[in-house]
Amino acid sequence: MLDYKLHKLEMGPDTLVALTEREAALYYRQLVAIRRLEAAAAQLYREQLVRGFCHLYTGQEACAVGLCAALRPQDNLIAGYRIHGWAYLMGVTAAAVLAELTGRASGCAQGKGGSMHMYAPNFYGGNGIVGAQISLGTGIALANKYRKNGAVCFALYGDGAANQGQIFECYNMAQLWKLPIVFVCENNNYGMGTSAWRASSNTNYYTRGDYLPGVWVDGQDVLAVRSATRFAIEHAQQRGPLVLELCTYRYAGHSMSDPGTSYRTREEVQQVRQRQDAIERFRKICLEMSLLTQTQLLGIERTVRDEMELAIKAARTDVELPLSHLCNDVYAGSYAQLQLRGVLGHNLEHARSRTESCHE
């Protein structure tokens, strides 16, 4: 039986859920795939093939798998910058995710976006500005309502962004206009190196909407997240916005440059791994309910391992875009002689000669 905490709601998500063998195999595969995908990203980063920031999702896999399991084809999703797993579940292949990280043309944004800017149909990507995606997500929900397409937008943010003013402004507008949006706070307990209790006077993020109803969910439980998401979709369609708090935990540091041990102990991380790991919990459910055998689980793991090995190879060897593509994808349409800040197309010699003439 699943457990939830409710805010301004008389009834919440279903506490009893069904799980088929097919669903069990799919969810387990997705959980393992995200875990291995992030391990591959870390490996490529250590090889200095990934430029810029790289934020890993390791430990939080059940949030993405459970939520995406309940999404309908028309629903939208927009997130922050810890998005590799979300991009994968929203349709970007593992090869395209890793190739994007290494700046290859086969990346989902042709290598131009990198870790924080991946996109797919109905997935409005990540955002490098903390909390900015909530304002954009509210706009997407407004567009959904205007178009009467029945879609619900899921706007994700972390506990580190939860105190931003723009989030409370969006709460207000969403409730005022009864927008079909679900505000999803992935509470992994730390905003960079600051624990939630040191940054927030109220760490019950599902209640922070005040006049918005909210639901607290065990974010390490795939089935609890799936059930809560189904409830949220129905609520957003019929009654307007809702806040979901997914209580989870990240094993890695804030980013690859953060060892993650200066503000928490190794023992704390290890304890969560041993007691609350999402993959091990779901594996146990599959075995106890006789949905999957140990042999089937190992077979799934081997399939995922092979997929990731091929993706890593592509991320290392695929071609990069030529310099002539530098100004592409900036504006709609085609501009053969695009003028940007004194630079004609990619002709850097043109800009250099102008600069030199100014100093003569």
PDB file of N, CA and C in Angstrom, residues 229-266:
ATOM      1  N   THR A 229       1.068  10.909 -10.225  1.00  0.00           N
ATOM      2  CA  THR A 229       1.035  11.635 -11.495  1.00  0.00           C
ATOM      3  C   THR A 229      -0.318  11.481 -12.175  1.00  0.00           C
ATOM      4  N   ARG A 230      -0.865  10.290 -12.148  1.00  0.00           N
ATOM      5  CA  ARG A 230      -2.198  10.078 -12.711  1.00  0.00           C
ATOM      6  C   ARG A 230      -3.235  10.948 -12.007  1.00  0.00           C
ATOM      7  N   PHE A 231      -3.136  11.007 -10.687  1.00  0.00           N
ATOM      8  CA  PHE A 231      -4.042  11.850  -9.915  1.00  0.00           C
ATOM      9  C   PHE A 231      -3.859  13.316 -10.290  1.00  0.00           C
ATOM     10  N   ALA A 232      -2.601  13.724 -10.440  1.00  0.00           N
ATOM     11  CA  ALA A 232      -2.300  15.124 -10.753  1.00  0.00           C
ATOM     12  C   ALA A 232      -2.851  15.524 -12.113  1.00  0.00           C
ATOM     13  N   ILE A 233      -2.768  14.637 -13.087  1.00  0.00           N
ATOM     14  CA  ILE A 233      -3.292  14.941 -14.423  1.00  0.00           C
ATOM     15  C   ILE A 233      -4.796  15.178 -14.364  1.00  0.00           C
ATOM     16  N   GLU A 234      -5.478  14.296 -13.683  1.00  0.00           N
ATOM     17  CA  GLU A 234      -6.935  14.448 -13.561  1.00  0.00           C
ATOM     18  C   GLU A 234      -7.296  15.743 -12.834  1.00  0.00           C
ATOM     19  N   HIS A 235      -6.563  16.043 -11.755  1.00  0.00           N
ATOM     20  CA  HIS A 235      -6.835  17.264 -10.994  1.00  0.00           C
ATOM     21  C   HIS A 235      -6.581  18.509 -11.841  1.00  0.00           C
ATOM     22  N   ALA A 236      -5.459  18.536 -12.553  1.00  0.00           N
ATOM     23  CA  ALA A 236      -5.106  19.707 -13.354  1.00  0.00           C
ATOM     24  C   ALA A 236      -6.117  19.948 -14.460  1.00  0.00           C
ATOM     25  N   GLN A 237      -6.653  18.890 -15.024  1.00  0.00           N
ATOM     26  CA  GLN A 237      -7.648  19.021 -16.083  1.00  0.00           C
ATOM     27  C   GLN A 237      -8.974  19.552 -15.555  1.00  0.00           C
ATOM     28  N   GLN A 238      -9.371  19.070 -14.384  1.00  0.00           N
ATOM     29  CA  GLN A 238     -10.707  19.377 -13.878  1.00  0.00           C
ATOM     30  C   GLN A 238     -10.746  20.561 -12.917  1.00  0.00           C
ATOM     31  N   ARG A 239      -9.651  20.743 -12.150  1.00  0.00           N
ATOM     32  CA  ARG A 239      -9.714  21.761 -11.088  1.00  0.00           C
ATOM     33  C   ARG A 239      -8.550  22.748 -11.092  1.00  0.00           C
ATOM     34  N   GLY A 240      -7.554  22.534 -11.930  1.00  0.00           N
ATOM     35  CA  GLY A 240      -6.473  23.497 -11.999  1.00  0.00           C
ATOM     36  C   GLY A 240      -5.174  22.998 -11.391  1.00  0.00           C
ATOM     37  N   PRO A 241      -4.270  23.901 -11.060  1.00  0.00           N
ATOM     38  CA  PRO A 241      -2.897  23.540 -10.698  1.00  0.00           C
ATOM     39  C   PRO A 241      -2.779  22.757  -9.394  1.00  0.00           C
ATOM     40  N   LEU A 242      -1.668  22.031  -9.302  1.00  0.00           N
ATOM     41  CA  LEU A 242      -1.376  21.185  -8.150  1.00  0.00           C
ATOM     42  C   LEU A 242       0.133  21.186  -7.944  1.00  0.00           C
ATOM     43  N   VAL A 243       0.563  21.048  -6.688  1.00  0.00           N
ATOM     44  CA  VAL A 243       1.989  20.922  -6.376  1.00  0.00           C
ATOM     45  C   VAL A 243       2.282  19.485  -5.963  1.00  0.00           C
ATOM     46  N   LEU A 244       3.251  18.859  -6.631  1.00  0.00           N
ATOM     47  CA  LEU A 244       3.723  17.534  -6.252  1.00  0.00           C
ATOM     48  C   LEU A 244       5.132  17.668  -5.683  1.00  0.00           C
ATOM     49  N   GLU A 245       5.349  17.138  -4.496  1.00  0.00           N
ATOM     50  CA  GLU A 245       6.701  17.060  -3.951  1.00  0.00           C
ATOM     51  C   GLU A 245       7.159  15.612  -4.013  1.00  0.00           C
ATOM     52  N   LEU A 246       8.222  15.369  -4.768  1.00  0.00           N
ATOM     53  CA  LEU A 246       8.801  14.037  -4.874  1.00  0.00           C
ATOM     54  C   LEU A 246      10.042  13.997  -3.989  1.00  0.00           C
ATOM     55  N   CYS A 247       9.948  13.297  -2.887  1.00  0.00           N
ATOM     56  CA  CYS A 247      11.055  13.241  -1.931  1.00  0.00           C
ATOM     57  C   CYS A 247      12.068  12.205  -2.418  1.00  0.00           C
ATOM     58  N   THR A 248      13.252  12.656  -2.781  1.00  0.00           N
ATOM     59  CA  THR A 248      14.236  11.786  -3.407  1.00  0.00           C
ATOM     60  C   THR A 248      15.631  12.099  -2.873  1.00  0.00           C
ATOM     61  N   TYR A 249      16.660  11.614  -3.551  1.00  0.00           N
ATOM     62  CA  TYR A 249      18.028  11.807  -3.071  1.00  0.00           C
ATOM     63  C   TYR A 249      18.996  11.632  -4.234  1.00  0.00           C
ATOM     64  N   ARG A 250      19.955  12.533  -4.350  1.00  0.00           N
ATOM     65  CA  ARG A 250      20.985  12.370  -5.379  1.00  0.00           C
ATOM     66  C   ARG A 250      22.261  11.821  -4.740  1.00  0.00           C
ATOM     67  N   TYR A 251      22.824  10.819  -5.394  1.00  0.00           N
ATOM     68  CA  TYR A 251      24.035  10.194  -4.880  1.00  0.00           C
ATOM     69  C   TYR A 251      25.285  11.012  -5.210  1.00  0.00           C
ATOM     70  N   ALA A 252      25.312  11.582  -6.398  1.00  0.00           N
ATOM     71  CA  ALA A 252      26.476  12.355  -6.835  1.00  0.00           C
ATOM     72  C   ALA A 252      26.423  13.759  -6.242  1.00  0.00           C
ATOM     73  N   GLY A 253      27.472  14.506  -6.468  1.00  0.00           N
ATOM     74  CA  GLY A 253      27.476  15.899  -6.039  1.00  0.00           C
ATOM     75  C   GLY A 253      26.550  16.734  -6.898  1.00  0.00           C
ATOM     76  N   HIS A 254      26.489  18.018  -6.601  1.00  0.00           N
ATOM     77  CA  HIS A 254      25.622  18.904  -7.376  1.00  0.00           C
ATOM     78  C   HIS A 254      25.959  18.832  -8.853  1.00  0.00           C
ATOM     79  N   SER A 255      27.238  18.887  -9.171  1.00  0.00           N
ATOM     80  CA  SER A 255      27.719  18.721 -10.544  1.00  0.00           C
ATOM     81  C   SER A 255      29.000  17.904 -10.484  1.00  0.00           C
ATOM     82  N   MET A 256      29.590  17.655 -11.623  1.00  0.00           N
ATOM     83  CA  MET A 256      30.789  16.823 -11.649  1.00  0.00           C
ATOM     84  C   MET A 256      31.972  17.479 -10.938  1.00  0.00           C
ATOM     85  N   SER A 257      31.930  18.786 -10.760  1.00  0.00           N
ATOM     86  CA  SER A 257      33.009  19.463 -10.052  1.00  0.00           C
ATOM     87  C   SER A 257      32.840  19.426  -8.533  1.00  0.00           C
ATOM     88  N   ASP A 258      31.732  18.858  -8.070  1.00  0.00           N
ATOM     89  CA  ASP A 258      31.424  18.789  -6.640  1.00  0.00           C
ATOM     90  C   ASP A 258      31.533  17.340  -6.164  1.00  0.00           C
ATOM     91  N   PRO A 259      32.465  17.027  -5.290  1.00  0.00           N
ATOM     92  CA  PRO A 259      32.567  15.646  -4.791  1.00  0.00           C
ATOM     93  C   PRO A 259      31.387  15.236  -3.921  1.00  0.00           C
ATOM     94  N   GLY A 260      30.633  16.218  -3.417  1.00  0.00           N
ATOM     95  CA  GLY A 260      29.429  15.915  -2.642  1.00  0.00           C
ATOM     96  C   GLY A 260      29.689  15.403  -1.247  1.00  0.00           C
ATOM     97  N   THR A 261      30.877  15.652  -0.722  1.00  0.00           N
ATOM     98  CA  THR A 261      31.214  15.142   0.616  1.00  0.00           C
ATOM     99  C   THR A 261      31.551  16.233   1.621  1.00  0.00           C
ATOM    100  N   SER A 262      31.541  17.489   1.196  1.00  0.00           N
ATOM    101  CA  SER A 262      31.890  18.569   2.121  1.00  0.00           C
ATOM    102  C   SER A 262      30.706  19.028   2.969  1.00  0.00           C
ATOM    103  N   TYR A 263      29.489  18.682   2.553  1.00  0.00           N
ATOM    104  CA  TYR A 263      28.294  19.125   3.272  1.00  0.00           C
ATOM    105  C   TYR A 263      27.425  17.950   3.729  1.00  0.00           C
ATOM    106  N   ARG A 264      27.882  16.746   3.484  1.00  0.00           N
ATOM    107  CA  ARG A 264      27.206  15.543   3.959  1.00  0.00           C
ATOM    108  C   ARG A 264      28.257  14.438   4.083  1.00  0.00           C
ATOM    109  N   THR A 265      27.964  13.439   4.849  1.00  0.00           N
ATOM    110  CA  THR A 265      28.946  12.380   5.066  1.00  0.00           C
ATOM    111  C   THR A 265      28.771  11.247   4.058  1.00  0.00           C
ATOM    112  N   ARG A 266      29.839  10.509   3.850  1.00  0.00           N
ATOM    113  CA  ARG A 266      29.756   9.320   2.996  1.00  0.00           C
ATOM    114  C   ARG A 266      28.791   8.300   3.594  1.00  0.00           C
TER     115      ARG A 266
END
